[in-house]
PDB file of C-alpha atoms in Angstrom:
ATOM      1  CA  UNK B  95     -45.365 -27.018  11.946  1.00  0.00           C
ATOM      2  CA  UNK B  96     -43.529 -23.554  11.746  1.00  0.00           C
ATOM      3  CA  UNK B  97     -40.483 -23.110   9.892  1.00  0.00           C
ATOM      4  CA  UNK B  98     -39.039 -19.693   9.729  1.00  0.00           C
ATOM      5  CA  UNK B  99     -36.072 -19.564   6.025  1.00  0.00           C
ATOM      6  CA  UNK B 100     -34.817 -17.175   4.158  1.00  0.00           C
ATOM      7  CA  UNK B 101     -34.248 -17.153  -0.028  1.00  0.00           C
ATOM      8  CA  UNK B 102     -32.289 -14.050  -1.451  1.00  0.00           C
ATOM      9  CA  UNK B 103     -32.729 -11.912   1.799  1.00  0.00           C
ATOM     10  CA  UNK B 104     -36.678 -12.529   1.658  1.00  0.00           C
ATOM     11  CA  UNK B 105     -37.887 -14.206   5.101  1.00  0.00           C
ATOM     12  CA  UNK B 106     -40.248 -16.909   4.663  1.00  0.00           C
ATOM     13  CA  UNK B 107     -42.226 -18.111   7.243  1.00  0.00           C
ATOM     14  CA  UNK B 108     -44.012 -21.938   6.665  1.00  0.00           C
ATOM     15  CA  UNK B 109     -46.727 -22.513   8.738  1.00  0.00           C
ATOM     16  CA  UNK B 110     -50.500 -24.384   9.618  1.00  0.00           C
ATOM     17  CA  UNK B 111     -53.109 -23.057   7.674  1.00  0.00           C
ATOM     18  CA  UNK B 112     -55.539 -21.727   9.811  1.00  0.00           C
ATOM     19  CA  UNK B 113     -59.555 -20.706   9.247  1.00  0.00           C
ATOM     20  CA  UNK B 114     -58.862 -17.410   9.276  1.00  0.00           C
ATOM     21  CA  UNK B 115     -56.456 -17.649   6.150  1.00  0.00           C
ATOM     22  CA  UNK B 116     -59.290 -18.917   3.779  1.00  0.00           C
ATOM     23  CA  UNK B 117     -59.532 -15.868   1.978  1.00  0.00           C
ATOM     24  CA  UNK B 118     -56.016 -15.122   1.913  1.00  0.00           C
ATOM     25  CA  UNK B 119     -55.889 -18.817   0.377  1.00  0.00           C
ATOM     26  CA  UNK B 120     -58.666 -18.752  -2.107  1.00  0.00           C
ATOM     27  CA  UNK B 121     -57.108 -15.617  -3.280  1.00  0.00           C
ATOM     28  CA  UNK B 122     -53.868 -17.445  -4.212  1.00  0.00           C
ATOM     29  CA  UNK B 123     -55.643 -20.311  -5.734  1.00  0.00           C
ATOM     30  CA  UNK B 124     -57.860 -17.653  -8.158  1.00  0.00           C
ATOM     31  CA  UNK B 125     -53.711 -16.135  -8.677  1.00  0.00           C
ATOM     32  CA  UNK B 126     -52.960 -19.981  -9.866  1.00  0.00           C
ATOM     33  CA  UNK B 127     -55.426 -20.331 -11.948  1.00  0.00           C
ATOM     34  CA  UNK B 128     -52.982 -21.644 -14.876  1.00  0.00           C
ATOM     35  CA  UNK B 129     -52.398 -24.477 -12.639  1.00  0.00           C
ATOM     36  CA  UNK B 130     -56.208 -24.822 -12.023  1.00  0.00           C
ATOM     37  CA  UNK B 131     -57.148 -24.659 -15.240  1.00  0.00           C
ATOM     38  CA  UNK B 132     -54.575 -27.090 -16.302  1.00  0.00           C
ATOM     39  CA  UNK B 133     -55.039 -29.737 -13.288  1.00  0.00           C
ATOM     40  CA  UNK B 134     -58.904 -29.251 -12.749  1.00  0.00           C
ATOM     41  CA  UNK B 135     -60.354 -28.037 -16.368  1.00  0.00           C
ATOM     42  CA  UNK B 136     -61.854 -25.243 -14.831  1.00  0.00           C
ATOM     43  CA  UNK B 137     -60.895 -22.406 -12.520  1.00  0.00           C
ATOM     44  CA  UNK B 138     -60.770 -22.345  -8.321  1.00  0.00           C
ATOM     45  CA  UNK B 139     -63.537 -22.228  -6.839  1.00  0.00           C
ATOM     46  CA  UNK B 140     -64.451 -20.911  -2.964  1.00  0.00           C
ATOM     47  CA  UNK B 141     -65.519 -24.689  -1.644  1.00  0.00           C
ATOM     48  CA  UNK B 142     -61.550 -25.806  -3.189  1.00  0.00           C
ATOM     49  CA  UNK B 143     -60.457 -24.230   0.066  1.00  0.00           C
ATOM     50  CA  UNK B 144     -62.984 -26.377   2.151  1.00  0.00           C
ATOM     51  CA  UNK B 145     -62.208 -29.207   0.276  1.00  0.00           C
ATOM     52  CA  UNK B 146     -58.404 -29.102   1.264  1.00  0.00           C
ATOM     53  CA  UNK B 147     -59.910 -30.924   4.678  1.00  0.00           C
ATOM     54  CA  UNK B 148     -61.699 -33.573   3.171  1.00  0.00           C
ATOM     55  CA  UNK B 149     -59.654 -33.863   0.093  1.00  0.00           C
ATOM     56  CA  UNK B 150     -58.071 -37.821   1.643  1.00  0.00           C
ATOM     57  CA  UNK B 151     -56.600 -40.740  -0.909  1.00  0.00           C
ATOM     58  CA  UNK B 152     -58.816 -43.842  -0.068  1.00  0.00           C
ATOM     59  CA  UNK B 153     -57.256 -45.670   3.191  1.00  0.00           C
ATOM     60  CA  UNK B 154     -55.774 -42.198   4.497  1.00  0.00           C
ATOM     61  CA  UNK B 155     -56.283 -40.817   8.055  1.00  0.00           C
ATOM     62  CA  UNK B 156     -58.052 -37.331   8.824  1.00  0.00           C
ATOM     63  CA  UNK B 157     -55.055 -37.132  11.481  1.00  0.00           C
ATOM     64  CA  UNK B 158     -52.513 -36.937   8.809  1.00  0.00           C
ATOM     65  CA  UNK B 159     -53.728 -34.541   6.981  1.00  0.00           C
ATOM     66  CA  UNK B 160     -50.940 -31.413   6.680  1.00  0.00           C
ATOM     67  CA  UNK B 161     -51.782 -28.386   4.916  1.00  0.00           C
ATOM     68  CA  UNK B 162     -49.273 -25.539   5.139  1.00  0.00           C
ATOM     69  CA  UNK B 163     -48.885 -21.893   3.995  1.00  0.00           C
ATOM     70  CA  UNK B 164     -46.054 -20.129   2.967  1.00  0.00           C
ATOM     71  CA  UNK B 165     -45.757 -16.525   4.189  1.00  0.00           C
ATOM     72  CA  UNK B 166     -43.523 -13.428   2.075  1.00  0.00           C
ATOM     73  CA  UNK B 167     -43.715  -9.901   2.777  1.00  0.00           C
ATOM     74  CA  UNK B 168     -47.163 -10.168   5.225  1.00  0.00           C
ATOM     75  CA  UNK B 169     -49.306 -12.325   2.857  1.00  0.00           C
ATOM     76  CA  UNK B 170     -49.565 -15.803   1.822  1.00  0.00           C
ATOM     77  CA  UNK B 171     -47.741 -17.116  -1.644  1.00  0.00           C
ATOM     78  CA  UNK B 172     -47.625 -20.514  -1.182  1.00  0.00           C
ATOM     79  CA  UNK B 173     -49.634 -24.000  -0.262  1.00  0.00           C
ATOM     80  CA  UNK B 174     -48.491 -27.435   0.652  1.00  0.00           C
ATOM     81  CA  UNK B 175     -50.977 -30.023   1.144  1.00  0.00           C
ATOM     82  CA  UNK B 176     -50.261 -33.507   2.386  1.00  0.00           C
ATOM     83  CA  UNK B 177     -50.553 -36.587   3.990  1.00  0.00           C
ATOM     84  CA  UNK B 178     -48.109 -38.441   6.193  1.00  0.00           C
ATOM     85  CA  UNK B 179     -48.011 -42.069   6.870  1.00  0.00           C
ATOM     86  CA  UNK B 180     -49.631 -42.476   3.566  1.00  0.00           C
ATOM     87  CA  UNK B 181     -49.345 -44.686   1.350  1.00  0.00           C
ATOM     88  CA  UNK B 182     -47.744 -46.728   4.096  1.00  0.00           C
ATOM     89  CA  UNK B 183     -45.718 -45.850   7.095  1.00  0.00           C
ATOM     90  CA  UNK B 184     -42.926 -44.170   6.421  1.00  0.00           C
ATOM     91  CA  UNK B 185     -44.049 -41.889   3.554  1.00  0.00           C
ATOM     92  CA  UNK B 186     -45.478 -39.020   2.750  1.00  0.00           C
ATOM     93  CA  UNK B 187     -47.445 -37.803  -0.121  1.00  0.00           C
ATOM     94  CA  UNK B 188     -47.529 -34.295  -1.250  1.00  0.00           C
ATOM     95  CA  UNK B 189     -50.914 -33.561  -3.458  1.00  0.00           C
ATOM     96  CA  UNK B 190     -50.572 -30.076  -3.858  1.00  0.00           C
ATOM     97  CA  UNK B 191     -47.753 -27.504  -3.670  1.00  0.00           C
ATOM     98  CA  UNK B 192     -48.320 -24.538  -5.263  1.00  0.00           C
ATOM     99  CA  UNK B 193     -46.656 -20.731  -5.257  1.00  0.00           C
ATOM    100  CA  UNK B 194     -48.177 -17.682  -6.910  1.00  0.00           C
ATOM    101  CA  UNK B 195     -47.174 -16.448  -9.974  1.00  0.00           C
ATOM    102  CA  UNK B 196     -45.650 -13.468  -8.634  1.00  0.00           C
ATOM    103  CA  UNK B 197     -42.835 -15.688  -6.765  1.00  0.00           C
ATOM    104  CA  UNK B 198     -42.293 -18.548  -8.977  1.00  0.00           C
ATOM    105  CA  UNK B 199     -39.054 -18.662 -10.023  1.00  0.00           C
ATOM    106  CA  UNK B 200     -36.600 -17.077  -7.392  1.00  0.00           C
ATOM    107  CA  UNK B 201     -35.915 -20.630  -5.458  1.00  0.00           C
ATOM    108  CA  UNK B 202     -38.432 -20.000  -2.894  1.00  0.00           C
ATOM    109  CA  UNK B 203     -40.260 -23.374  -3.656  1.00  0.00           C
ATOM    110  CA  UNK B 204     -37.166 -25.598  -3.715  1.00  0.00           C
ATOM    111  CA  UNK B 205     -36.064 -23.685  -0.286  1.00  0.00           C
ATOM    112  CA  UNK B 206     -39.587 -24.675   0.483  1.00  0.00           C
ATOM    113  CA  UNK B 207     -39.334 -28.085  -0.487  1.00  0.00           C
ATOM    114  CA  UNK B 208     -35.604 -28.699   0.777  1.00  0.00           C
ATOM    115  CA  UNK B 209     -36.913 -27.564   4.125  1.00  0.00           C
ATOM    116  CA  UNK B 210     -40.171 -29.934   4.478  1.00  0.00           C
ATOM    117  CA  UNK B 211     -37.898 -32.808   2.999  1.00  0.00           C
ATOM    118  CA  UNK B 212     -35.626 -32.499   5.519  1.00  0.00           C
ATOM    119  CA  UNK B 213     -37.802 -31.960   8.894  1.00  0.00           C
ATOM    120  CA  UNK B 214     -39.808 -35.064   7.225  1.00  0.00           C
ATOM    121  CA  UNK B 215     -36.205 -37.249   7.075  1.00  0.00           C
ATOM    122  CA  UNK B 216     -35.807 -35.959  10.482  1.00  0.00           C
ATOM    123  CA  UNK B 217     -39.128 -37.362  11.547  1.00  0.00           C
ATOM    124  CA  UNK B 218     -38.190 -40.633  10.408  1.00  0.00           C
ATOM    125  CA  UNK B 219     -39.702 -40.542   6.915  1.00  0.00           C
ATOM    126  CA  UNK B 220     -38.136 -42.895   3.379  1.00  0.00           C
ATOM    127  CA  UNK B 221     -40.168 -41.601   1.027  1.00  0.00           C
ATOM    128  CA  UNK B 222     -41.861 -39.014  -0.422  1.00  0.00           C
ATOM    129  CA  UNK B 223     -44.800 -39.155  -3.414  1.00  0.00           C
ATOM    130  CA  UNK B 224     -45.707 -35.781  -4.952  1.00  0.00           C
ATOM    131  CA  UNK B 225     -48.318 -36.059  -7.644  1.00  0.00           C
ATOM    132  CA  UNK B 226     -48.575 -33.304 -10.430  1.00  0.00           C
ATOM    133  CA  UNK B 227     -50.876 -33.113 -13.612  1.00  0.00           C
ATOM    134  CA  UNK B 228     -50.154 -35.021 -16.789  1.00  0.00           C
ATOM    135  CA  UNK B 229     -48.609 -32.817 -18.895  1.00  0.00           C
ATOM    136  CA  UNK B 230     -47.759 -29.864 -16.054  1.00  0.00           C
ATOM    137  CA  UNK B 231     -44.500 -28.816 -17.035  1.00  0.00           C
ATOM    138  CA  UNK B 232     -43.436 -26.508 -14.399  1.00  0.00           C
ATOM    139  CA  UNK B 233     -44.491 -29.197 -11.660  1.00  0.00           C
ATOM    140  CA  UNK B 234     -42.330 -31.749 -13.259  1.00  0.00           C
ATOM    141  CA  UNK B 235     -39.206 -29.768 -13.843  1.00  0.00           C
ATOM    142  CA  UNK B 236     -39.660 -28.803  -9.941  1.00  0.00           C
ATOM    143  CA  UNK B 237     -39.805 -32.667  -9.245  1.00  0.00           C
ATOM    144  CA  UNK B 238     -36.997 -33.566 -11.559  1.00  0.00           C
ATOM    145  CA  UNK B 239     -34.801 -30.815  -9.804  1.00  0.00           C
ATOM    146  CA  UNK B 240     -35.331 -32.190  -6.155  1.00  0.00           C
ATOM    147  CA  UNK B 241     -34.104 -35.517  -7.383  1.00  0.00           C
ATOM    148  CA  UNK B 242     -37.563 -37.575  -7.890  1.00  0.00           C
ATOM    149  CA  UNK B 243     -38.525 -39.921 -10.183  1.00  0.00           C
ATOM    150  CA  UNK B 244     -41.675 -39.946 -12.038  1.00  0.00           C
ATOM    151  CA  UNK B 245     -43.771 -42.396 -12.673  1.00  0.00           C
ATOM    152  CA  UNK B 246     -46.183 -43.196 -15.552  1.00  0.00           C
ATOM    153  CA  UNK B 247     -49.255 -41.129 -15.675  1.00  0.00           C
ATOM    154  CA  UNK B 248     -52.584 -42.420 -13.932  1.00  0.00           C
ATOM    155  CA  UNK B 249     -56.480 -41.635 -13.679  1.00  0.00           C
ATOM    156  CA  UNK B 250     -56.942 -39.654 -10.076  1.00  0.00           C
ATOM    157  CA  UNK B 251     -57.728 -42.211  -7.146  1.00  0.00           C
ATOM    158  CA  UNK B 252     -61.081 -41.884  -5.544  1.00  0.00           C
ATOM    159  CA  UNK B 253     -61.134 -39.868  -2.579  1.00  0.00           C
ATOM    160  CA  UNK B 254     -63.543 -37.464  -0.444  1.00  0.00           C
ATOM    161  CA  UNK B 255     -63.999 -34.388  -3.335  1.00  0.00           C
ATOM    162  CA  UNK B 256     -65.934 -34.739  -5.927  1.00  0.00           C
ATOM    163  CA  UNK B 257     -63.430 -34.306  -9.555  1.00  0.00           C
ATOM    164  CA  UNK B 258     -63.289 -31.140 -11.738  1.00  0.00           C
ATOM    165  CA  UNK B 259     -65.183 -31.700 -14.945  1.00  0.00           C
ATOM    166  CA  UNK B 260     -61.842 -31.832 -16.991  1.00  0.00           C
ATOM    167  CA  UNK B 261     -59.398 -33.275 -14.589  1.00  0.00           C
ATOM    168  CA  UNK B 262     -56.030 -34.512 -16.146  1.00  0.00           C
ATOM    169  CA  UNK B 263     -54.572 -37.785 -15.158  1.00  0.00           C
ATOM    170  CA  UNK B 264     -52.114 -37.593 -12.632  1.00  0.00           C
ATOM    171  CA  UNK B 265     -47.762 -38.346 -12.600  1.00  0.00           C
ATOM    172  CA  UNK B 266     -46.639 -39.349  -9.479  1.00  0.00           C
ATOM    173  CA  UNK B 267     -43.083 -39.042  -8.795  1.00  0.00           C
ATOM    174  CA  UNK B 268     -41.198 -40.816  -5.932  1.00  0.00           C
ATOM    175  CA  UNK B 269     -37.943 -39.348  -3.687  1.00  0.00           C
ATOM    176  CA  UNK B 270     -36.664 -42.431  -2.228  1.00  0.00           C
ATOM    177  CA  UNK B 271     -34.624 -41.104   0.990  1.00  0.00           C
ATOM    178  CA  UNK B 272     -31.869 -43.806   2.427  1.00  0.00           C
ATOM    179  CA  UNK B 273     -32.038 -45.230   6.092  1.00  0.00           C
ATOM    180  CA  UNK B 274     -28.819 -43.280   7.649  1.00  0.00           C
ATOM    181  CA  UNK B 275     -26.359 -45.661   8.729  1.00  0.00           C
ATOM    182  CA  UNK B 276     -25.799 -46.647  12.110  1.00  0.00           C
ATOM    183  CA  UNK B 277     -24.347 -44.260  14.605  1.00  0.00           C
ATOM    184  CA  UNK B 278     -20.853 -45.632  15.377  1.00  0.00           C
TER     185      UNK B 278
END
């Protein structure tokens, strides 16, 4: 996926993350580590950026695996990781989406968001799950902004990583998207 958008006169540029951008991406997570340390109990780690690959809900397909960056100004500031088609056809759920520090706060993550949301309603899609931390404040308020609906908070589902030692419960929070009607 590429997008090319633009926030405040500041090109961004959304795009596959590639091997070569692991240490461009384990240096954001180590930038984020108020969100690590919150989420996860304990800080990044270099085998998180690995683990974005294997890191599947229970009944979810390697193939539908996404995991973006977001470029500003020549380096990488942002992270979306998801999974389409999952948990059924139709939807998609977002696990992670995080921006460094440095660029929270200027609209580049809603422009972000807006931006995926739409291609994915374009694609076909009805729904879309985000899940956030218990208790994550920022990542709720983001939610709440783009119109979803959260949920009540639950343990973290198995899947293919093995769970930081003080992981939080998770919210998930649903944007139900409605069929467009018929073409006339």
């Amino acid at each position: 996926m590429l997008l090319d958008l633009e926030v405040d006169g500041r090109a961004l540029r959304v795009r596959d993350l590639e091997p070569d951008d692991e240490p461009d991406v384990l240096g954001l997570f180590e930038a984020c580590e108020d969100w690590f340390g919150h989420a996860f109990g304990q800080p990044a780690m270099p085998g998180d950026v690995q683990s974005l690959y294997y890191d599947l809900p229970e009944g979810a397909e390697f193939e539908d695996k996404v995991i973006l960056v977001i470029e500003a100004e020549g380096r990488i500031i942002g992270l979306v990781d998801a999974v389409r088609e999952y948990p059924g056809r139709g939807a998609c759920s977002v696990g992670s989406f995080l921006i460094h520090p440095e660029y929270r706060r200027y609209g580049l993550g809603r422009t972000v968001a807006s931006a995926l949301i739409g291609a994915l309603v374009a694609d076909g899609c009805t729904e879309v799950i985000a899940s956030v931390a218990e208790g994550w404040r920022p990542g709720l308020k983001f939610l709440d902004a783009l119109g979803f609906a959260s949920e009540a908070p639950r343990e973290a589902a198995p899947a293919h990583r093995n769970p930081g030692p003080g992981e939080r419960p998770t919210v998930r929070a649903r944007l139900r998207i409605p069929a467009a009607p018929p073409a006339p």
